[in-house]
Amino acid sequence: MNTYLGRVAAAAVAASAIAVSLTACGSTDEDADARPGASGDAIKVGLLLPEDQTARYEKFDKPLIEKEVGKFTRGKGKVVYANAKQDAAAQNSQVEAMIADKVHVLIIDAVDAKAIAGSVKKAKDAGIPVIAYDRLAEGPIDAYTSFDNEDVGKVQGKALLDALGDKAKDGHIVMMNGSVTDPNAKQFKSGAHSVLDGKVSVGKEYDTVDWKPENANTNMAAALSALGKGKIVGVYSANDGMAGGIITALKAAGISNLPPVTGQDAELAGVQRIVAGEQYMSVYKRYAPEAAAAAEMAVALAKGEKIDGIINQIVNSPTTKGVPSVLVPGVALTRSNVKSTVVDDGVYTVDEICTDKFRAACDEIGLK
Ligand code: GAL
């Protein structure tokens, strides 16, 4: 059995410490040119994240990876960071700038898994190992870490069926999937379909451009007009940001008894909607183990070391077979387990969730 997840589970508990700033110090221009030594000194890690509209990237992934790189280099590593703000071309330029900057290893969460392949190849040609972070970038990557994304879709689909019960027969669900440029979106969608198909009618289904909540809002308004507001028994939303846009559209149509709506990412606004009973569920993804895996693999690869003892899966991408990977499970988050998930793990305090607006709802579920 792989011990990595067991080991990093403890890191999830330390999620409250993510505000701790990076203790890493910079390397000099001379030593940036040299391969980092076995001591782990002066390792320069290039980190590229895809966007900043979903809270996870700036709030969790970035600080967690910085902290973990600090840990695995004993405070002597350095993270060079860029956020592509959903622009695939900009992300390619960011990779090129990091290659020119002579980073020792890259951690890339691709805006567009296909469009990044050429840059991955350039990094590889420059002798820089590449780790695909969260999304399976195409091209010659050396390693990958993510959640079990097919399973995330199943968790969402099962929760929706549970919430629907007998009502599943009374109408249709609407499916709001993520962006087609994101390979995870395809896996969430197929996982969800594998449990929903045959159990409930899918009245309308959308692939949402760039995962944008406003696009989900527009799509939901269109679905309401096409199907009729009395005919929608539930909504599969692939993430919390879009769930927010969907719930706004449902309310704008005058629906007060909201149907169950799914989500993902356990964003603060999503957790608050869950507490208030507006959103049925989210998928809580412990970012700490994912970030720890990326940092540990990055430092090892930069030093030319093997990562066999770190990985727990082998994954195939459309372009690259046998990618050593660490996949982390996701957990359904509903009104019943807010405390034992995001609160106990230190992701949010009760005070952050239970603001005045949500006080009564928090009391109802005993969240104090
Ligand atoms: C996915 C990611 C999700 C969510 C979404 C929106 O790739 O796995 O956690 O953040 O992108 O950007």
PDB file of C-alpha atoms in Angstrom, residues 38-287:
ATOM      1  CA  ALA A  38      21.721  16.809  -3.533  1.00  0.00           C
ATOM      2  CA  SER A  39      21.277  19.181  -0.620  1.00  0.00           C
ATOM      3  CA  GLY A  40      18.200  20.643  -2.318  1.00  0.00           C
ATOM      4  CA  ASP A  41      19.687  24.117  -2.113  1.00  0.00           C
ATOM      5  CA  ALA A  42      18.728  26.824  -4.561  1.00  0.00           C
ATOM      6  CA  ILE A  43      16.062  24.828  -6.399  1.00  0.00           C
ATOM      7  CA  LYS A  44      14.015  27.189  -8.521  1.00  0.00           C
ATOM      8  CA  VAL A  45      10.484  25.887  -9.146  1.00  0.00           C
ATOM      9  CA  GLY A  46       8.313  27.503 -11.829  1.00  0.00           C
ATOM     10  CA  LEU A  47       4.614  27.387 -10.840  1.00  0.00           C
ATOM     11  CA  LEU A  48       1.911  28.189 -13.395  1.00  0.00           C
ATOM     12  CA  LEU A  49      -1.750  28.301 -12.394  1.00  0.00           C
ATOM     13  CA  PRO A  50      -4.627  28.727 -14.843  1.00  0.00           C
ATOM     14  CA  GLU A  51      -6.975  31.407 -13.530  1.00  0.00           C
ATOM     15  CA  ASP A  52      -8.005  33.507 -10.558  1.00  0.00           C
ATOM     16  CA  GLN A  53     -11.830  33.521 -10.670  1.00  0.00           C
ATOM     17  CA  THR A  54     -12.005  30.174  -8.814  1.00  0.00           C
ATOM     18  CA  ALA A  55     -10.824  30.872  -5.273  1.00  0.00           C
ATOM     19  CA  ARG A  56      -8.714  27.741  -4.874  1.00  0.00           C
ATOM     20  CA  TYR A  57      -5.738  28.793  -6.966  1.00  0.00           C
ATOM     21  CA  GLU A  58      -4.645  31.994  -5.231  1.00  0.00           C
ATOM     22  CA  LYS A  59      -6.051  31.121  -1.829  1.00  0.00           C
ATOM     23  CA  PHE A  60      -4.912  27.510  -1.484  1.00  0.00           C
ATOM     24  CA  ASP A  61      -2.837  25.963  -4.286  1.00  0.00           C
ATOM     25  CA  LYS A  62      -0.255  28.740  -4.559  1.00  0.00           C
ATOM     26  CA  PRO A  63       0.507  29.280  -0.867  1.00  0.00           C
ATOM     27  CA  LEU A  64       0.407  25.539  -0.152  1.00  0.00           C
ATOM     28  CA  ILE A  65       2.865  24.728  -2.942  1.00  0.00           C
ATOM     29  CA  GLU A  66       5.167  27.541  -1.799  1.00  0.00           C
ATOM     30  CA  LYS A  67       5.062  26.242   1.746  1.00  0.00           C
ATOM     31  CA  GLU A  68       5.737  22.650   0.671  1.00  0.00           C
ATOM     32  CA  VAL A  69       8.614  23.636  -1.625  1.00  0.00           C
ATOM     33  CA  GLY A  70      10.046  25.480   1.358  1.00  0.00           C
ATOM     34  CA  LYS A  71       9.682  22.298   3.398  1.00  0.00           C
ATOM     35  CA  PHE A  72      11.210  19.910   0.873  1.00  0.00           C
ATOM     36  CA  THR A  73      14.169  22.247   0.223  1.00  0.00           C
ATOM     37  CA  ARG A  74      14.622  23.071   3.886  1.00  0.00           C
ATOM     38  CA  GLY A  75      13.726  26.679   3.272  1.00  0.00           C
ATOM     39  CA  LYS A  76      16.160  27.144   0.445  1.00  0.00           C
ATOM     40  CA  GLY A  77      13.966  26.659  -2.602  1.00  0.00           C
ATOM     41  CA  LYS A  78      12.357  29.429  -4.566  1.00  0.00           C
ATOM     42  CA  VAL A  79       9.010  29.483  -6.364  1.00  0.00           C
ATOM     43  CA  VAL A  80       8.603  31.684  -9.433  1.00  0.00           C
ATOM     44  CA  TYR A  81       4.884  32.180 -10.016  1.00  0.00           C
ATOM     45  CA  ALA A  82       2.558  33.121 -12.877  1.00  0.00           C
ATOM     46  CA  ASN A  83      -1.240  33.023 -13.182  1.00  0.00           C
ATOM     47  CA  ALA A  84      -2.527  32.867 -16.780  1.00  0.00           C
ATOM     48  CA  LYS A  85      -5.951  34.370 -15.967  1.00  0.00           C
ATOM     49  CA  GLN A  86      -7.640  31.868 -18.295  1.00  0.00           C
ATOM     50  CA  ASP A  87      -5.501  32.890 -21.311  1.00  0.00           C
ATOM     51  CA  ALA A  88      -3.854  29.852 -22.931  1.00  0.00           C
ATOM     52  CA  ALA A  89      -1.548  31.942 -25.150  1.00  0.00           C
ATOM     53  CA  ALA A  90      -0.384  33.967 -22.147  1.00  0.00           C
ATOM     54  CA  GLN A  91       0.386  30.729 -20.331  1.00  0.00           C
ATOM     55  CA  ASN A  92       2.616  29.551 -23.187  1.00  0.00           C
ATOM     56  CA  SER A  93       4.555  32.835 -22.955  1.00  0.00           C
ATOM     57  CA  GLN A  94       4.829  32.392 -19.198  1.00  0.00           C
ATOM     58  CA  VAL A  95       6.375  28.935 -19.684  1.00  0.00           C
ATOM     59  CA  GLU A  96       8.869  30.355 -22.187  1.00  0.00           C
ATOM     60  CA  ALA A  97       9.816  33.126 -19.777  1.00  0.00           C
ATOM     61  CA  MET A  98      10.420  30.540 -17.070  1.00  0.00           C
ATOM     62  CA  ILE A  99      12.561  28.417 -19.392  1.00  0.00           C
ATOM     63  CA  ALA A 100      14.610  31.555 -20.146  1.00  0.00           C
ATOM     64  CA  ASP A 101      14.777  32.184 -16.394  1.00  0.00           C
ATOM     65  CA  LYS A 102      16.358  28.714 -16.036  1.00  0.00           C
ATOM     66  CA  VAL A 103      13.936  27.247 -13.539  1.00  0.00           C
ATOM     67  CA  HIS A 104      14.944  23.724 -12.513  1.00  0.00           C
ATOM     68  CA  VAL A 105      11.465  22.225 -12.708  1.00  0.00           C
ATOM     69  CA  LEU A 106       7.965  23.332 -13.754  1.00  0.00           C
ATOM     70  CA  ILE A 107       4.590  22.692 -12.109  1.00  0.00           C
ATOM     71  CA  ILE A 108       1.908  23.529 -14.682  1.00  0.00           C
ATOM     72  CA  ASP A 109      -1.863  23.670 -14.225  1.00  0.00           C
ATOM     73  CA  ALA A 110      -2.868  24.177 -17.847  1.00  0.00           C
ATOM     74  CA  VAL A 111      -5.565  26.575 -19.019  1.00  0.00           C
ATOM     75  CA  ASP A 112      -5.856  24.396 -22.111  1.00  0.00           C
ATOM     76  CA  ALA A 113      -4.370  20.904 -21.876  1.00  0.00           C
ATOM     77  CA  LYS A 114      -3.743  20.627 -25.636  1.00  0.00           C
ATOM     78  CA  ALA A 115      -2.498  24.163 -26.250  1.00  0.00           C
ATOM     79  CA  ILE A 116       0.221  23.778 -23.608  1.00  0.00           C
ATOM     80  CA  ALA A 117       1.795  20.673 -25.236  1.00  0.00           C
ATOM     81  CA  GLY A 118       4.318  22.634 -27.351  1.00  0.00           C
ATOM     82  CA  SER A 119       5.583  24.511 -24.295  1.00  0.00           C
ATOM     83  CA  VAL A 120       5.904  21.288 -22.321  1.00  0.00           C
ATOM     84  CA  LYS A 121       8.067  19.952 -25.153  1.00  0.00           C
ATOM     85  CA  LYS A 122      10.230  23.097 -25.117  1.00  0.00           C
ATOM     86  CA  ALA A 123      10.795  22.735 -21.392  1.00  0.00           C
ATOM     87  CA  LYS A 124      11.688  19.079 -21.848  1.00  0.00           C
ATOM     88  CA  ASP A 125      14.149  19.979 -24.632  1.00  0.00           C
ATOM     89  CA  ALA A 126      15.734  22.491 -22.259  1.00  0.00           C
ATOM     90  CA  GLY A 127      16.193  19.691 -19.691  1.00  0.00           C
ATOM     91  CA  ILE A 128      13.467  20.995 -17.371  1.00  0.00           C
ATOM     92  CA  PRO A 129      11.162  18.304 -15.930  1.00  0.00           C
ATOM     93  CA  VAL A 130       7.436  19.144 -16.029  1.00  0.00           C
ATOM     94  CA  ILE A 131       4.757  18.134 -13.532  1.00  0.00           C
ATOM     95  CA  ALA A 132       1.153  18.475 -14.668  1.00  0.00           C
ATOM     96  CA  TYR A 133      -0.752  19.919 -11.739  1.00  0.00           C
ATOM     97  CA  ASP A 134      -4.464  19.164 -11.298  1.00  0.00           C
ATOM     98  CA  ARG A 135      -5.110  19.051 -15.074  1.00  0.00           C
ATOM     99  CA  LEU A 136      -3.427  16.460 -17.274  1.00  0.00           C
ATOM    100  CA  ALA A 137      -1.400  18.666 -19.629  1.00  0.00           C
ATOM    101  CA  GLU A 138      -0.532  17.061 -22.955  1.00  0.00           C
ATOM    102  CA  GLY A 139       3.053  16.743 -24.166  1.00  0.00           C
ATOM    103  CA  PRO A 140       6.006  14.914 -22.567  1.00  0.00           C
ATOM    104  CA  ILE A 141       5.228  15.477 -18.882  1.00  0.00           C
ATOM    105  CA  ASP A 142       7.262  13.664 -16.225  1.00  0.00           C
ATOM    106  CA  ALA A 143       4.634  13.408 -13.508  1.00  0.00           C
ATOM    107  CA  TYR A 144       1.047  14.351 -12.632  1.00  0.00           C
ATOM    108  CA  THR A 145      -0.929  15.037  -9.513  1.00  0.00           C
ATOM    109  CA  SER A 146      -4.649  15.615  -9.262  1.00  0.00           C
ATOM    110  CA  PHE A 147      -7.810  14.304  -7.697  1.00  0.00           C
ATOM    111  CA  ASP A 148      -9.525  11.204  -8.974  1.00  0.00           C
ATOM    112  CA  ASN A 149     -11.606  13.330 -11.320  1.00  0.00           C
ATOM    113  CA  GLU A 150     -13.850  10.599 -12.699  1.00  0.00           C
ATOM    114  CA  ASP A 151     -14.697   9.801  -9.089  1.00  0.00           C
ATOM    115  CA  VAL A 152     -15.396  13.488  -8.331  1.00  0.00           C
ATOM    116  CA  GLY A 153     -18.074  13.362 -11.060  1.00  0.00           C
ATOM    117  CA  LYS A 154     -19.511  10.170  -9.548  1.00  0.00           C
ATOM    118  CA  VAL A 155     -19.611  11.720  -6.076  1.00  0.00           C
ATOM    119  CA  GLN A 156     -21.546  14.691  -7.518  1.00  0.00           C
ATOM    120  CA  GLY A 157     -23.934  12.476  -9.499  1.00  0.00           C
ATOM    121  CA  LYS A 158     -24.641  10.146  -6.558  1.00  0.00           C
ATOM    122  CA  ALA A 159     -25.303  13.074  -4.236  1.00  0.00           C
ATOM    123  CA  LEU A 160     -27.750  14.531  -6.739  1.00  0.00           C
ATOM    124  CA  LEU A 161     -29.614  11.210  -6.999  1.00  0.00           C
ATOM    125  CA  ASP A 162     -29.732  10.954  -3.197  1.00  0.00           C
ATOM    126  CA  ALA A 163     -31.174  14.450  -2.970  1.00  0.00           C
ATOM    127  CA  LEU A 164     -33.744  13.746  -5.684  1.00  0.00           C
ATOM    128  CA  GLY A 165     -35.053  10.459  -4.325  1.00  0.00           C
ATOM    129  CA  ASP A 166     -38.486   9.790  -5.876  1.00  0.00           C
ATOM    130  CA  LYS A 167     -38.567  13.252  -7.456  1.00  0.00           C
ATOM    131  CA  ALA A 168     -36.089  12.013 -10.068  1.00  0.00           C
ATOM    132  CA  LYS A 169     -39.106  10.857 -12.119  1.00  0.00           C
ATOM    133  CA  ASP A 170     -40.992  14.144 -11.907  1.00  0.00           C
ATOM    134  CA  GLY A 171     -38.996  16.186 -14.400  1.00  0.00           C
ATOM    135  CA  HIS A 172     -35.537  16.828 -15.816  1.00  0.00           C
ATOM    136  CA  ILE A 173     -32.156  17.755 -14.532  1.00  0.00           C
ATOM    137  CA  VAL A 174     -29.925  20.325 -16.213  1.00  0.00           C
ATOM    138  CA  MET A 175     -26.227  19.494 -16.528  1.00  0.00           C
ATOM    139  CA  MET A 176     -23.732  22.348 -16.395  1.00  0.00           C
ATOM    140  CA  ASN A 177     -20.308  20.949 -17.185  1.00  0.00           C
ATOM    141  CA  GLY A 178     -16.981  22.792 -17.095  1.00  0.00           C
ATOM    142  CA  SER A 179     -14.778  24.105 -19.878  1.00  0.00           C
ATOM    143  CA  VAL A 180     -13.923  21.868 -22.851  1.00  0.00           C
ATOM    144  CA  THR A 181     -10.296  23.043 -22.671  1.00  0.00           C
ATOM    145  CA  ASP A 182      -9.992  21.442 -19.225  1.00  0.00           C
ATOM    146  CA  PRO A 183      -9.531  17.648 -19.323  1.00  0.00           C
ATOM    147  CA  ASN A 184     -10.884  17.391 -15.771  1.00  0.00           C
ATOM    148  CA  ALA A 185     -14.224  18.794 -16.944  1.00  0.00           C
ATOM    149  CA  LYS A 186     -14.544  15.866 -19.339  1.00  0.00           C
ATOM    150  CA  GLN A 187     -13.827  13.402 -16.518  1.00  0.00           C
ATOM    151  CA  PHE A 188     -16.267  15.067 -14.075  1.00  0.00           C
ATOM    152  CA  LYS A 189     -18.889  14.899 -16.816  1.00  0.00           C
ATOM    153  CA  SER A 190     -18.299  11.251 -17.655  1.00  0.00           C
ATOM    154  CA  GLY A 191     -18.213  10.246 -13.967  1.00  0.00           C
ATOM    155  CA  ALA A 192     -21.499  12.069 -13.396  1.00  0.00           C
ATOM    156  CA  HIS A 193     -23.131  10.540 -16.481  1.00  0.00           C
ATOM    157  CA  SER A 194     -22.057   7.062 -15.376  1.00  0.00           C
ATOM    158  CA  VAL A 195     -24.299   7.344 -12.315  1.00  0.00           C
ATOM    159  CA  LEU A 196     -27.071   9.653 -13.607  1.00  0.00           C
ATOM    160  CA  ASP A 197     -27.847   8.090 -16.985  1.00  0.00           C
ATOM    161  CA  GLY A 198     -30.932   5.928 -16.898  1.00  0.00           C
ATOM    162  CA  LYS A 199     -31.885   7.222 -13.445  1.00  0.00           C
ATOM    163  CA  VAL A 200     -33.017  10.711 -14.383  1.00  0.00           C
ATOM    164  CA  SER A 201     -33.799  12.585 -17.593  1.00  0.00           C
ATOM    165  CA  VAL A 202     -31.153  15.121 -18.661  1.00  0.00           C
ATOM    166  CA  GLY A 203     -33.318  17.893 -20.130  1.00  0.00           C
ATOM    167  CA  LYS A 204     -30.476  20.228 -21.145  1.00  0.00           C
ATOM    168  CA  GLU A 205     -26.717  19.951 -20.977  1.00  0.00           C
ATOM    169  CA  TYR A 206     -24.037  22.598 -21.482  1.00  0.00           C
ATOM    170  CA  ASP A 207     -20.236  22.745 -21.628  1.00  0.00           C
ATOM    171  CA  THR A 208     -19.596  26.091 -19.989  1.00  0.00           C
ATOM    172  CA  VAL A 209     -17.084  28.351 -21.716  1.00  0.00           C
ATOM    173  CA  ASP A 210     -14.096  29.046 -19.414  1.00  0.00           C
ATOM    174  CA  TRP A 211     -15.970  27.779 -16.344  1.00  0.00           C
ATOM    175  CA  LYS A 212     -17.428  31.273 -15.961  1.00  0.00           C
ATOM    176  CA  PRO A 213     -20.298  31.718 -13.470  1.00  0.00           C
ATOM    177  CA  GLU A 214     -21.881  34.323 -15.767  1.00  0.00           C
ATOM    178  CA  ASN A 215     -21.935  31.812 -18.646  1.00  0.00           C
ATOM    179  CA  ALA A 216     -23.539  29.228 -16.344  1.00  0.00           C
ATOM    180  CA  ASN A 217     -26.098  31.881 -15.398  1.00  0.00           C
ATOM    181  CA  THR A 218     -26.950  32.536 -19.067  1.00  0.00           C
ATOM    182  CA  ASN A 219     -27.143  28.805 -19.838  1.00  0.00           C
ATOM    183  CA  MET A 220     -29.411  28.207 -16.854  1.00  0.00           C
ATOM    184  CA  ALA A 221     -31.740  31.013 -17.934  1.00  0.00           C
ATOM    185  CA  ALA A 222     -31.938  29.382 -21.385  1.00  0.00           C
ATOM    186  CA  ALA A 223     -32.685  25.976 -19.831  1.00  0.00           C
ATOM    187  CA  LEU A 224     -35.456  27.491 -17.717  1.00  0.00           C
ATOM    188  CA  SER A 225     -37.107  28.973 -20.806  1.00  0.00           C
ATOM    189  CA  ALA A 226     -36.716  25.789 -22.821  1.00  0.00           C
ATOM    190  CA  LEU A 227     -37.877  23.279 -20.194  1.00  0.00           C
ATOM    191  CA  GLY A 228     -40.218  25.378 -18.058  1.00  0.00           C
ATOM    192  CA  LYS A 229     -39.349  26.258 -14.485  1.00  0.00           C
ATOM    193  CA  GLY A 230     -41.706  23.702 -12.971  1.00  0.00           C
ATOM    194  CA  LYS A 231     -39.981  20.883 -14.822  1.00  0.00           C
ATOM    195  CA  ILE A 232     -36.450  21.199 -13.440  1.00  0.00           C
ATOM    196  CA  VAL A 233     -35.976  18.864 -10.481  1.00  0.00           C
ATOM    197  CA  GLY A 234     -32.238  19.304 -10.006  1.00  0.00           C
ATOM    198  CA  VAL A 235     -29.075  20.802 -11.465  1.00  0.00           C
ATOM    199  CA  TYR A 236     -25.710  19.133 -11.887  1.00  0.00           C
ATOM    200  CA  SER A 237     -23.161  21.942 -11.651  1.00  0.00           C
ATOM    201  CA  ALA A 238     -19.532  20.901 -12.016  1.00  0.00           C
ATOM    202  CA  ASN A 239     -18.230  23.536  -9.596  1.00  0.00           C
ATOM    203  CA  ASP A 240     -19.265  26.059  -6.961  1.00  0.00           C
ATOM    204  CA  GLY A 241     -18.572  29.177  -9.019  1.00  0.00           C
ATOM    205  CA  MET A 242     -21.077  28.019 -11.643  1.00  0.00           C
ATOM    206  CA  ALA A 243     -23.509  26.860  -8.939  1.00  0.00           C
ATOM    207  CA  GLY A 244     -23.602  30.494  -7.787  1.00  0.00           C
ATOM    208  CA  GLY A 245     -24.561  31.680 -11.292  1.00  0.00           C
ATOM    209  CA  ILE A 246     -27.147  28.891 -11.600  1.00  0.00           C
ATOM    210  CA  ILE A 247     -28.808  29.657  -8.263  1.00  0.00           C
ATOM    211  CA  THR A 248     -29.005  33.349  -9.212  1.00  0.00           C
ATOM    212  CA  ALA A 249     -30.796  32.354 -12.435  1.00  0.00           C
ATOM    213  CA  LEU A 250     -33.215  30.065 -10.555  1.00  0.00           C
ATOM    214  CA  LYS A 251     -34.072  32.851  -8.116  1.00  0.00           C
ATOM    215  CA  ALA A 252     -34.436  35.378 -10.948  1.00  0.00           C
ATOM    216  CA  ALA A 253     -37.032  33.025 -12.491  1.00  0.00           C
ATOM    217  CA  GLY A 254     -39.024  33.314  -9.267  1.00  0.00           C
ATOM    218  CA  ILE A 255     -38.219  29.847  -7.919  1.00  0.00           C
ATOM    219  CA  SER A 256     -38.200  30.007  -4.137  1.00  0.00           C
ATOM    220  CA  ASN A 257     -38.144  26.280  -3.402  1.00  0.00           C
ATOM    221  CA  LEU A 258     -34.767  25.667  -5.018  1.00  0.00           C
ATOM    222  CA  PRO A 259     -34.006  22.265  -6.564  1.00  0.00           C
ATOM    223  CA  PRO A 260     -30.812  20.494  -5.435  1.00  0.00           C
ATOM    224  CA  VAL A 261     -27.720  21.976  -7.102  1.00  0.00           C
ATOM    225  CA  THR A 262     -24.290  20.318  -6.928  1.00  0.00           C
ATOM    226  CA  GLY A 263     -20.858  21.932  -6.912  1.00  0.00           C
ATOM    227  CA  GLN A 264     -17.161  21.416  -6.333  1.00  0.00           C
ATOM    228  CA  ASP A 265     -14.240  23.188  -4.625  1.00  0.00           C
ATOM    229  CA  ALA A 266     -15.803  23.937  -1.223  1.00  0.00           C
ATOM    230  CA  GLU A 267     -15.462  27.660  -1.895  1.00  0.00           C
ATOM    231  CA  LEU A 268     -16.494  29.840   1.041  1.00  0.00           C
ATOM    232  CA  ALA A 269     -19.530  31.202  -0.828  1.00  0.00           C
ATOM    233  CA  GLY A 270     -20.464  27.635  -1.801  1.00  0.00           C
ATOM    234  CA  VAL A 271     -20.146  26.387   1.777  1.00  0.00           C
ATOM    235  CA  GLN A 272     -22.318  29.298   2.940  1.00  0.00           C
ATOM    236  CA  ARG A 273     -24.959  28.464   0.323  1.00  0.00           C
ATOM    237  CA  ILE A 274     -24.866  24.848   1.532  1.00  0.00           C
ATOM    238  CA  VAL A 275     -25.333  25.947   5.140  1.00  0.00           C
ATOM    239  CA  ALA A 276     -28.234  28.164   4.034  1.00  0.00           C
ATOM    240  CA  GLY A 277     -29.804  25.253   2.115  1.00  0.00           C
ATOM    241  CA  GLU A 278     -29.504  26.956  -1.290  1.00  0.00           C
ATOM    242  CA  GLN A 279     -26.845  24.643  -2.718  1.00  0.00           C
ATOM    243  CA  TYR A 280     -27.117  20.944  -1.992  1.00  0.00           C
ATOM    244  CA  MET A 281     -23.484  19.875  -2.037  1.00  0.00           C
ATOM    245  CA  SER A 282     -19.929  20.561  -3.057  1.00  0.00           C
ATOM    246  CA  VAL A 283     -16.917  18.312  -3.465  1.00  0.00           C
ATOM    247  CA  TYR A 284     -14.336  19.088  -0.844  1.00  0.00           C
ATOM    248  CA  LYS A 285     -10.905  18.567  -2.315  1.00  0.00           C
ATOM    249  CA  ARG A 286      -8.050  18.576   0.174  1.00  0.00           C
ATOM    250  CA  TYR A 287      -5.586  20.767  -1.682  1.00  0.00           C
TER     251      TYR A 287
END
